[in-house]
Amino acid sequence: MITQNAYLRPHGIFTFSIPALASRFDDGTPYVTCPAAGICAAACYARTGTFSFSQVLAKHRRNLRRILDPEH
Ligand code: SF4
């Protein structure tokens, strides 16, 4: 879930991805990750290409779920 890259590692910074905008978890629970989004959503890079692949989206949803509910 959490990764580092060569630039961030020396600073002790970790990264992870979550899904953009809003949708639902597999159990139907809705989520909103960009509550202030507006026109940007129509051209959002994070909602296209590999970000929209089912396995990638599933992974990002698992990351989000773990953040929102660590016990889940
Ligand atoms: S461009 Fe808009 S919809 Fe896309 S991640 Fe940023 S705030 Fe969210």
PDB file of C-alpha atoms and ligand atoms in Angstrom:
ATOM      1  CA  MET A   1       0.000   0.000   0.000  1.00  0.00           C
ATOM      2  CA  ILE A   2       2.662   2.517   1.017  1.00  0.00           C
ATOM      3  CA  THR A   3       5.700   3.118  -1.158  1.00  0.00           C
ATOM      4  CA  GLN A   4       8.696   5.412  -1.372  1.00  0.00           C
ATOM      5  CA  ASN A   5      10.814   6.644  -4.228  1.00  0.00           C
ATOM      6  CA  ALA A   6      14.437   7.723  -4.436  1.00  0.00           C
ATOM      7  CA  TYR A   7      13.572  11.397  -4.019  1.00  0.00           C
ATOM      8  CA  LEU A   8      11.333  10.996  -1.001  1.00  0.00           C
ATOM      9  CA  ARG A   9      13.201   8.218   0.838  1.00  0.00           C
ATOM     10  CA  PRO A  10      15.937  10.516   2.229  1.00  0.00           C
ATOM     11  CA  HIS A  11      13.212  12.686   3.754  1.00  0.00           C
ATOM     12  CA  GLY A  12      11.290   9.798   5.296  1.00  0.00           C
ATOM     13  CA  ILE A  13       8.241  10.539   3.155  1.00  0.00           C
ATOM     14  CA  PHE A  14       5.937   7.732   2.032  1.00  0.00           C
ATOM     15  CA  THR A  15       3.311   7.840  -0.714  1.00  0.00           C
ATOM     16  CA  PHE A  16       0.142   5.985  -1.604  1.00  0.00           C
ATOM     17  CA  SER A  17      -2.714   6.505  -4.040  1.00  0.00           C
ATOM     18  CA  ILE A  18      -6.448   6.773  -3.544  1.00  0.00           C
ATOM     19  CA  PRO A  19      -9.233   7.013  -6.121  1.00  0.00           C
ATOM     20  CA  ALA A  20     -10.118  10.440  -7.472  1.00  0.00           C
ATOM     21  CA  LEU A  21     -13.415  12.245  -7.036  1.00  0.00           C
ATOM     22  CA  ALA A  22     -16.154   9.929  -5.762  1.00  0.00           C
ATOM     23  CA  SER A  23     -17.634   6.490  -6.168  1.00  0.00           C
ATOM     24  CA  ARG A  24     -18.600   3.504  -4.031  1.00  0.00           C
ATOM     25  CA  PHE A  25     -16.708   0.735  -2.314  1.00  0.00           C
ATOM     26  CA  ASP A  26     -17.545  -2.840  -3.308  1.00  0.00           C
ATOM     27  CA  ASP A  27     -20.044  -3.022  -0.451  1.00  0.00           C
ATOM     28  CA  GLY A  28     -21.893   0.009  -1.842  1.00  0.00           C
ATOM     29  CA  THR A  29     -20.622   2.504   0.700  1.00  0.00           C
ATOM     30  CA  PRO A  30     -20.155   5.862  -1.048  1.00  0.00           C
ATOM     31  CA  TYR A  31     -16.959   7.869  -0.741  1.00  0.00           C
ATOM     32  CA  VAL A  32     -15.858  11.334  -1.821  1.00  0.00           C
ATOM     33  CA  THR A  33     -12.156  12.066  -2.129  1.00  0.00           C
ATOM     34  CA  CYS A  34     -12.374  15.406  -3.929  1.00  0.00           C
ATOM     35  CA  PRO A  35     -15.117  17.325  -2.147  1.00  0.00           C
ATOM     36  CA  ALA A  36     -14.106  20.626  -3.732  1.00  0.00           C
ATOM     37  CA  ALA A  37     -13.879  19.309  -7.298  1.00  0.00           C
ATOM     38  CA  GLY A  38     -15.720  21.172  -9.997  1.00  0.00           C
ATOM     39  CA  ILE A  39     -14.884  21.553 -13.654  1.00  0.00           C
ATOM     40  CA  CYS A  40     -11.561  19.821 -13.026  1.00  0.00           C
ATOM     41  CA  ALA A  41     -13.365  16.486 -12.790  1.00  0.00           C
ATOM     42  CA  ALA A  42     -14.204  16.621 -16.495  1.00  0.00           C
ATOM     43  CA  ALA A  43     -10.525  16.637 -17.443  1.00  0.00           C
ATOM     44  CA  CYS A  44      -9.084  14.813 -14.456  1.00  0.00           C
ATOM     45  CA  TYR A  45      -5.999  12.792 -15.327  1.00  0.00           C
ATOM     46  CA  ALA A  46      -6.482  10.610 -12.254  1.00  0.00           C
ATOM     47  CA  ARG A  47      -9.771   9.311 -13.637  1.00  0.00           C
ATOM     48  CA  THR A  48      -8.449   8.098 -16.981  1.00  0.00           C
ATOM     49  CA  GLY A  49      -5.990   5.606 -18.450  1.00  0.00           C
ATOM     50  CA  THR A  50      -4.384   3.163 -16.062  1.00  0.00           C
ATOM     51  CA  PHE A  51      -6.128   4.847 -13.122  1.00  0.00           C
ATOM     52  CA  SER A  52      -9.414   3.490 -14.465  1.00  0.00           C
ATOM     53  CA  PHE A  53      -8.195  -0.112 -14.829  1.00  0.00           C
ATOM     54  CA  SER A  54     -10.239  -2.335 -12.542  1.00  0.00           C
ATOM     55  CA  GLN A  55      -7.219  -3.767 -10.689  1.00  0.00           C
ATOM     56  CA  VAL A  56      -5.711  -0.309 -10.171  1.00  0.00           C
ATOM     57  CA  LEU A  57      -8.981   1.185  -9.003  1.00  0.00           C
ATOM     58  CA  ALA A  58      -9.532  -1.758  -6.657  1.00  0.00           C
ATOM     59  CA  LYS A  59      -6.078  -1.234  -5.147  1.00  0.00           C
ATOM     60  CA  HIS A  60      -6.709   2.488  -4.679  1.00  0.00           C
ATOM     61  CA  ARG A  61     -10.068   1.742  -3.053  1.00  0.00           C
ATOM     62  CA  ARG A  62      -8.362  -0.693  -0.656  1.00  0.00           C
ATOM     63  CA  ASN A  63      -5.856   2.049   0.228  1.00  0.00           C
ATOM     64  CA  LEU A  64      -8.679   4.500   0.892  1.00  0.00           C
ATOM     65  CA  ARG A  65     -10.611   1.951   2.941  1.00  0.00           C
ATOM     66  CA  ARG A  66      -7.543   1.285   5.088  1.00  0.00           C
ATOM     67  CA  ILE A  67      -7.128   5.008   5.721  1.00  0.00           C
ATOM     68  CA  LEU A  68     -10.767   5.581   6.570  1.00  0.00           C
ATOM     69  CA  ASP A  69     -11.199   2.386   8.575  1.00  0.00           C
ATOM     70  CA  PRO A  70      -7.909   0.787   9.672  1.00  0.00           C
ATOM     71  CA  GLU A  71      -9.842  -2.046  11.354  1.00  0.00           C
ATOM     72  CA  HIS A  72     -11.627  -2.996   8.109  1.00  0.00           C
TER      73      HIS A  72
HETATM   74  S1  SF4 B   1      -8.442  17.183 -10.841  1.00  0.00           S
HETATM   75 FE1  SF4 B   1     -10.327  17.422  -9.597  1.00  0.00          FE
HETATM   76  S2  SF4 B   1     -11.334  15.417  -9.647  1.00  0.00           S
HETATM   77 FE2  SF4 B   1      -9.192  15.114 -10.318  1.00  0.00          FE
HETATM   78  S3  SF4 B   1      -8.045  14.559  -8.453  1.00  0.00           S
HETATM   79 FE3  SF4 B   1      -7.877  16.787  -8.693  1.00  0.00          FE
HETATM   80  S4  SF4 B   1      -9.598  17.619  -7.464  1.00  0.00           S
HETATM   81 FE4  SF4 B   1     -10.013  15.435  -7.833  1.00  0.00          FE
END
